[in-house]
């Protein structure tokens, strides 16, 4: 049927060409302006207002008929290219060699990135890469192997376009921000070239990260890890990137952040942990290195309390680092500290460290109720109460045991050394 077409240009349906792209190429071959052809696709229900493709199916049906394709052919192709109808897919163009010099727009998809159809060559046709910008390189076995692994992940339904985009941002930021001088992404490139060439050259790392982050068992194990162990667990599972992976690990923590937080019950009231969704890609400036305080304490970035701080402020700013900001740890504790203090002192959550007490969660009465019962409640003996002091406090407190003996000792010493009443233990003599 295609061989008997009256139209001069054959559609590249087998390469997922979009109906609009085919119509444009047909108009170029016939010397007809595309706007004229688009007006011919309008109906009373779809007036021409430069939005002829708003009802894509109606216009595509006319193009299908002109191309000699059966009705519904485009819908079937789109279902193959976009398995998730609710998802957002990146703009795509056919490989410049397959297109023979023509600009062929494809149905937006995320099925392949390197074109491997040309012996001894490979063409990068990744997301948003127009034909004029597609690099043609000698065949690289490592890149080809990564491409085959990516296609298997897609066929298995493990990778979505959204996950692919997030993982690329992680790999890109790690390459630029943590290794700015030795990175494949040099600052001398334009922003477009850095994105296109960098995405192509770092593709094996991206695919390796996709294999890990699309493994539900691994991700669930990370989510259940404690704040203390999660970074070590991620470091053990992610691929080696040829240098420090601190930035890459922190980006994974940010990606996990909304799903790792939950409501934790306490003795007084539930501890509501913020479910912040961090759009790191819109915030991070990949043309600039991380501020010095972040380089010294990279794990602090994941604790920035986005919902409590001024929305115009973010942790990657180099100005105002001496001003206090709000932080929230994975346990839900919130506190104020300046970014510079967090970098210089390598400080973490004061409540988790026992430097402060979060009533009902990290206070002495909650963590060590036996010691709290020996707190001397006689008026004037102690300031405060066990609800507002932590087990790691060095404060000297007056105690009273069940036998009525009174003595003074630091809280930390009693907790770490397991000290009890010195009179009952016989280390001190009881006055008669």
XYZ file of C-alpha atoms in Angstrom:
432
model
C 0.000 0.000 0.000
C 2.823 2.412 0.837
C 4.419 1.803 -2.556
C 1.273 3.161 -4.278
C 1.141 6.400 -2.250
C 0.223 9.559 -4.104
C 2.120 11.560 -1.465
C 5.771 12.147 -2.288
C 7.223 11.246 1.120
C 6.810 7.930 2.864
C 6.151 8.010 6.606
C 8.692 6.563 9.003
C 6.030 4.893 11.103
C 8.399 2.066 12.003
C 10.598 4.715 13.668
C 7.701 6.156 15.699
C 7.377 9.277 13.541
C 4.593 11.555 14.752
C 1.736 12.465 12.366
C 2.636 16.151 12.569
C 6.229 15.426 11.581
C 5.076 13.393 8.602
C 2.684 16.137 7.525
C 5.464 18.730 7.807
C 7.877 16.656 5.702
C 5.152 16.035 3.132
C 4.456 19.772 2.909
C 8.164 20.532 2.481
C 8.378 18.015 -0.370
C 5.292 19.479 -2.045
C 6.263 23.100 -1.428
C 3.103 23.754 0.581
C 3.243 25.781 3.828
C 2.491 23.628 6.854
C -0.045 26.191 8.101
C -2.140 25.674 4.960
C -2.183 21.912 5.437
C -3.063 22.265 9.100
C -6.059 24.423 8.221
C -7.291 21.541 6.115
C -7.347 19.332 9.199
C -9.722 21.579 11.123
C -13.415 20.959 11.679
C -16.264 22.922 13.208
C -15.596 21.151 16.475
C -11.921 21.960 16.154
C -11.510 25.497 14.763
C -8.099 26.595 13.564
C -6.588 28.620 16.397
C -2.992 27.422 16.091
C -4.124 24.485 18.209
C -4.978 21.998 15.480
C -3.125 19.196 17.285
C -4.924 19.792 20.583
C -7.284 16.957 19.570
C -4.461 14.832 18.277
C -6.454 11.783 17.341
C -8.766 13.613 14.914
C -5.914 15.240 13.004
C -3.847 12.054 13.090
C -6.692 10.072 11.513
C -6.628 12.304 8.425
C -2.863 11.973 8.127
C -3.159 8.191 8.518
C -5.610 8.049 5.646
C -3.336 10.129 3.423
C -0.396 7.886 4.275
C -2.344 4.753 3.477
C -2.361 3.472 7.036
C -5.333 1.710 8.656
C -7.438 3.630 11.144
C -6.036 3.593 14.663
C -2.476 2.970 13.491
C -1.147 6.054 15.293
C -3.005 5.176 18.503
C -1.360 1.745 18.520
C 2.075 3.294 17.955
C 1.496 5.798 20.740
C 0.456 3.032 23.119
C 3.704 1.229 22.317
C 5.802 4.383 22.779
C 4.002 5.563 25.912
C 2.986 2.587 28.077
C 1.889 4.950 30.866
C -0.785 7.284 29.416
C -0.640 9.469 32.537
C 3.127 9.955 32.329
C 5.084 12.806 30.776
C 7.503 11.835 28.036
C 10.423 13.863 26.657
C 10.593 15.302 23.164
C 12.317 12.918 20.747
C 13.826 13.047 17.266
C 14.869 10.251 14.927
C 18.593 9.548 14.569
C 20.129 11.910 12.009
C 21.510 8.971 9.987
C 18.203 7.079 9.980
C 16.471 10.290 8.939
C 18.882 10.752 6.022
C 19.336 14.426 6.821
C 15.653 15.153 7.482
C 14.318 16.415 10.800
C 11.946 13.655 11.888
C 10.014 14.238 15.099
C 9.016 11.105 16.956
C 6.144 10.333 19.258
C 7.511 11.349 22.703
C 8.919 8.218 24.329
C 11.717 6.866 26.508
C 12.554 3.551 24.861
C 16.085 4.038 23.498
C 18.883 6.615 23.539
C 21.787 5.379 21.428
C 20.938 4.419 17.832
C 22.932 1.250 17.087
C 21.590 0.550 13.590
C 24.723 1.735 11.756
C 27.765 -0.600 11.572
C 30.771 0.798 13.414
C 28.879 3.914 14.518
C 26.430 5.011 17.160
C 24.301 8.156 17.302
C 23.051 9.793 20.486
C 19.321 10.502 20.069
C 18.492 10.951 23.741
C 15.727 13.114 25.218
C 15.392 16.542 23.610
C 18.343 16.106 21.225
C 17.496 17.526 17.757
C 19.226 15.956 14.725
C 21.658 18.860 14.300
C 22.962 18.303 17.846
C 23.152 14.499 17.765
C 26.798 13.385 18.121
C 27.913 10.552 15.828
C 30.672 8.511 17.482
C 32.600 5.306 16.769
C 30.908 2.275 18.278
C 31.819 1.953 21.963
C 31.143 -1.535 23.390
C 30.564 -0.110 26.898
C 27.968 2.373 25.616
C 26.306 -0.281 23.444
C 26.137 -2.663 26.407
C 24.586 0.098 28.532
C 21.997 0.753 25.802
C 20.971 -2.911 25.662
C 20.665 -2.974 29.469
C 18.487 0.163 29.367
C 16.159 -1.361 26.783
C 15.769 -4.491 28.896
C 14.853 -2.329 31.901
C 12.228 -0.514 29.818
C 10.811 -3.769 28.426
C 10.510 -5.122 31.964
C 8.575 -2.013 33.023
C 11.150 -1.052 35.654
C 12.050 2.387 34.292
C 9.755 5.351 33.727
C 10.611 8.583 31.959
C 10.374 10.397 35.287
C 12.811 8.035 37.034
C 15.204 8.282 34.084
C 15.161 12.088 34.310
C 15.752 12.088 38.083
C 18.650 9.628 37.850
C 20.323 11.632 35.095
C 20.105 14.746 37.295
C 21.804 12.824 40.112
C 24.644 11.638 37.855
C 25.074 15.045 36.225
C 25.208 16.948 39.503
C 27.664 14.470 40.976
C 29.951 14.845 37.952
C 29.819 18.643 37.844
C 29.539 19.610 41.491
C 31.853 17.134 43.174
C 34.465 16.772 40.434
C 34.354 20.091 38.543
C 37.895 19.934 37.178
C 38.227 16.275 36.264
C 34.675 15.835 35.058
C 33.683 14.868 31.569
C 31.362 17.874 31.715
C 33.725 20.807 31.314
C 32.617 24.314 32.147
C 33.835 25.535 28.776
C 30.848 23.916 27.074
C 27.614 25.715 26.423
C 24.665 24.671 28.567
C 23.081 22.733 25.677
C 26.285 20.901 24.768
C 26.964 20.105 28.399
C 23.531 18.548 28.736
C 23.641 16.592 25.458
C 27.270 15.443 25.416
C 27.357 14.928 29.164
C 24.241 12.786 29.056
C 25.774 10.712 26.264
C 29.207 10.266 27.856
C 27.836 9.508 31.327
C 25.164 7.167 29.978
C 26.735 3.942 31.387
C 26.734 5.447 34.896
C 23.116 6.564 34.452
C 22.023 3.079 33.394
C 23.937 1.475 36.267
C 22.166 3.823 38.701
C 18.815 3.059 37.052
C 19.367 -0.652 37.616
C 19.846 -0.009 41.331
C 17.106 2.595 41.855
C 14.535 0.556 39.913
C 15.103 -2.448 42.178
C 12.190 -2.283 44.613
C 13.877 -4.572 47.140
C 16.961 -2.372 47.351
C 14.962 0.850 47.594
C 12.715 -0.582 50.299
C 15.786 -1.617 52.291
C 17.094 1.952 52.057
C 13.772 3.357 53.193
C 13.783 1.173 56.279
C 17.386 2.082 57.161
C 18.083 4.408 60.052
C 19.479 7.879 59.542
C 22.808 6.631 60.838
C 23.077 3.745 58.361
C 21.279 4.880 55.214
C 24.237 6.594 53.542
C 26.516 3.621 54.102
C 23.820 1.323 52.693
C 23.458 3.476 49.577
C 27.247 3.658 49.126
C 27.455 -0.148 49.208
C 24.783 -0.582 46.528
C 25.396 2.168 43.974
C 27.986 1.692 41.203
C 31.487 3.076 41.586
C 31.790 6.464 39.870
C 35.559 6.805 39.864
C 35.845 9.186 42.793
C 33.990 10.491 45.851
C 30.275 9.752 45.636
C 29.097 12.038 48.455
C 27.011 14.261 46.180
C 25.481 11.273 44.395
C 24.548 9.700 47.726
C 22.963 12.936 48.966
C 20.904 13.202 45.778
C 19.611 9.674 46.369
C 18.717 10.644 49.951
C 16.790 13.655 48.622
C 14.995 11.374 46.161
C 14.030 9.013 48.993
C 13.098 11.785 51.418
C 9.306 11.989 50.903
C 8.868 8.217 51.220
C 11.163 7.717 54.202
C 9.266 10.052 56.498
C 6.277 9.048 58.578
C 4.364 9.979 61.705
C 6.075 8.721 64.854
C 4.088 8.406 68.112
C 5.515 9.931 71.291
C 4.362 9.998 74.905
C 2.768 13.416 74.499
C 1.732 13.837 70.859
C 2.527 12.438 67.445
C 5.724 13.698 65.865
C 4.778 14.780 62.368
C 7.724 14.556 60.025
C 7.562 16.922 57.018
C 6.899 15.193 53.697
C 8.872 17.700 51.653
C 9.195 17.015 47.936
C 12.443 18.639 46.867
C 12.689 19.763 43.233
C 16.469 19.724 43.375
C 16.834 20.046 39.606
C 15.139 23.451 39.676
C 17.273 24.681 42.569
C 20.816 23.461 42.012
C 23.089 25.591 39.838
C 25.304 23.019 38.142
C 27.605 25.752 36.819
C 28.823 26.512 40.349
C 30.488 24.267 42.944
C 28.838 23.451 46.229
C 29.389 26.030 49.004
C 32.262 25.167 51.324
C 29.976 24.300 54.240
C 28.161 21.724 52.085
C 31.433 20.186 50.956
C 32.410 19.768 54.621
C 29.058 18.352 55.718
C 27.194 17.132 52.585
C 24.640 15.089 54.538
C 23.204 18.324 55.976
C 21.601 19.229 52.635
C 19.014 16.474 53.054
C 17.991 17.964 56.425
C 17.078 21.429 55.114
C 13.481 22.098 56.216
C 11.960 23.419 53.002
C 8.543 23.996 54.529
C 9.876 26.086 57.443
C 12.480 28.236 55.682
C 11.847 31.198 53.416
C 10.865 29.830 49.992
C 13.364 32.191 48.342
C 16.239 30.611 50.265
C 17.921 27.263 49.586
C 20.951 25.435 51.030
C 23.065 25.893 47.904
C 23.210 29.662 48.246
C 26.626 31.091 49.095
C 25.132 34.227 50.657
C 23.616 34.452 54.109
C 25.186 31.256 55.414
C 25.690 32.861 58.837
C 21.928 33.370 59.266
C 20.014 30.708 61.154
C 17.888 28.291 59.164
C 15.491 25.501 60.090
C 16.516 21.866 59.764
C 14.577 18.604 60.097
C 16.232 15.232 60.631
C 14.800 11.897 59.526
C 13.385 11.369 63.019
C 11.284 14.523 62.654
C 13.185 16.752 65.090
C 13.395 20.389 64.017
C 15.966 22.932 65.162
C 17.653 26.165 64.136
C 21.320 26.553 63.198
C 23.292 28.504 60.626
C 24.684 26.671 57.577
C 28.188 27.853 58.440
C 27.919 26.302 61.911
C 26.751 23.023 60.453
C 29.728 23.003 58.085
C 32.441 24.143 60.469
C 31.332 22.083 63.461
C 30.116 19.111 61.367
C 27.048 19.240 63.589
C 23.964 17.096 63.236
C 20.623 16.890 64.996
C 21.109 17.985 68.636
C 18.131 15.881 69.717
C 19.419 12.659 68.150
C 22.855 13.401 69.641
C 21.303 13.809 73.096
C 22.427 17.429 73.406
C 18.807 18.528 73.645
C 15.688 16.685 74.707
C 12.585 16.385 72.553
C 9.810 15.853 75.123
C 8.175 12.495 74.673
C 10.805 11.203 72.252
C 14.429 11.728 73.334
C 13.978 12.994 76.887
C 15.308 11.102 79.907
C 11.875 9.998 81.089
C 11.202 8.369 77.693
C 14.604 6.774 77.066
C 15.540 5.836 80.657
C 12.369 5.691 82.788
C 14.188 3.902 85.670
C 16.595 6.823 86.067
C 13.778 9.342 85.730
C 12.026 7.758 88.714
C 15.101 8.554 90.850
C 15.054 12.249 89.882
C 14.788 14.157 93.173
C 11.498 16.027 92.906
C 11.857 17.750 96.284
C 11.178 21.445 95.842
C 14.364 23.426 95.254
C 16.573 20.374 94.681
C 16.601 20.364 90.840
C 15.685 22.863 88.160
C 13.462 21.423 85.456
C 12.331 17.832 85.132
C 13.259 14.604 83.253
C 10.951 15.554 80.369
C 13.291 18.337 79.264
C 16.752 16.847 79.604
C 18.495 14.244 77.438
C 20.423 11.139 78.409
C 23.659 12.579 76.994
C 23.544 15.717 79.124
C 26.573 16.430 81.321
C 24.452 18.298 83.834
C 24.883 17.291 87.492
C 21.530 16.337 89.000
C 20.410 15.439 92.510
C 18.932 11.957 92.800
C 16.903 10.058 95.399
C 16.608 6.282 95.430
C 13.743 4.144 96.740
C 15.457 3.889 100.124
C 15.505 7.666 100.451
C 19.259 8.126 99.912
C 20.211 11.394 98.232
C 23.321 12.043 96.120
C 24.509 14.112 93.161
C 25.868 12.762 89.840
C 25.995 13.758 86.128
C 23.220 12.347 83.951
C 25.663 11.105 81.294
C 27.736 9.224 83.869
C 24.707 7.387 85.192
C 23.588 6.447 81.679
C 26.933 5.354 80.228
C 28.412 3.697 83.323
C 25.184 2.297 84.710
C 25.766 3.911 88.097
C 23.134 3.373 90.759
C 22.753 4.622 94.298
C 26.260 4.726 95.866
C 24.813 4.072 99.324
C 22.827 1.033 98.277
C 25.867 -0.241 96.340
C 28.091 0.163 99.383
C 30.521 2.623 97.759
C 29.517 5.289 100.259
C 28.769 5.019 103.950
C 25.303 5.881 105.151
C 25.309 8.485 107.886
C 23.667 7.261 111.070
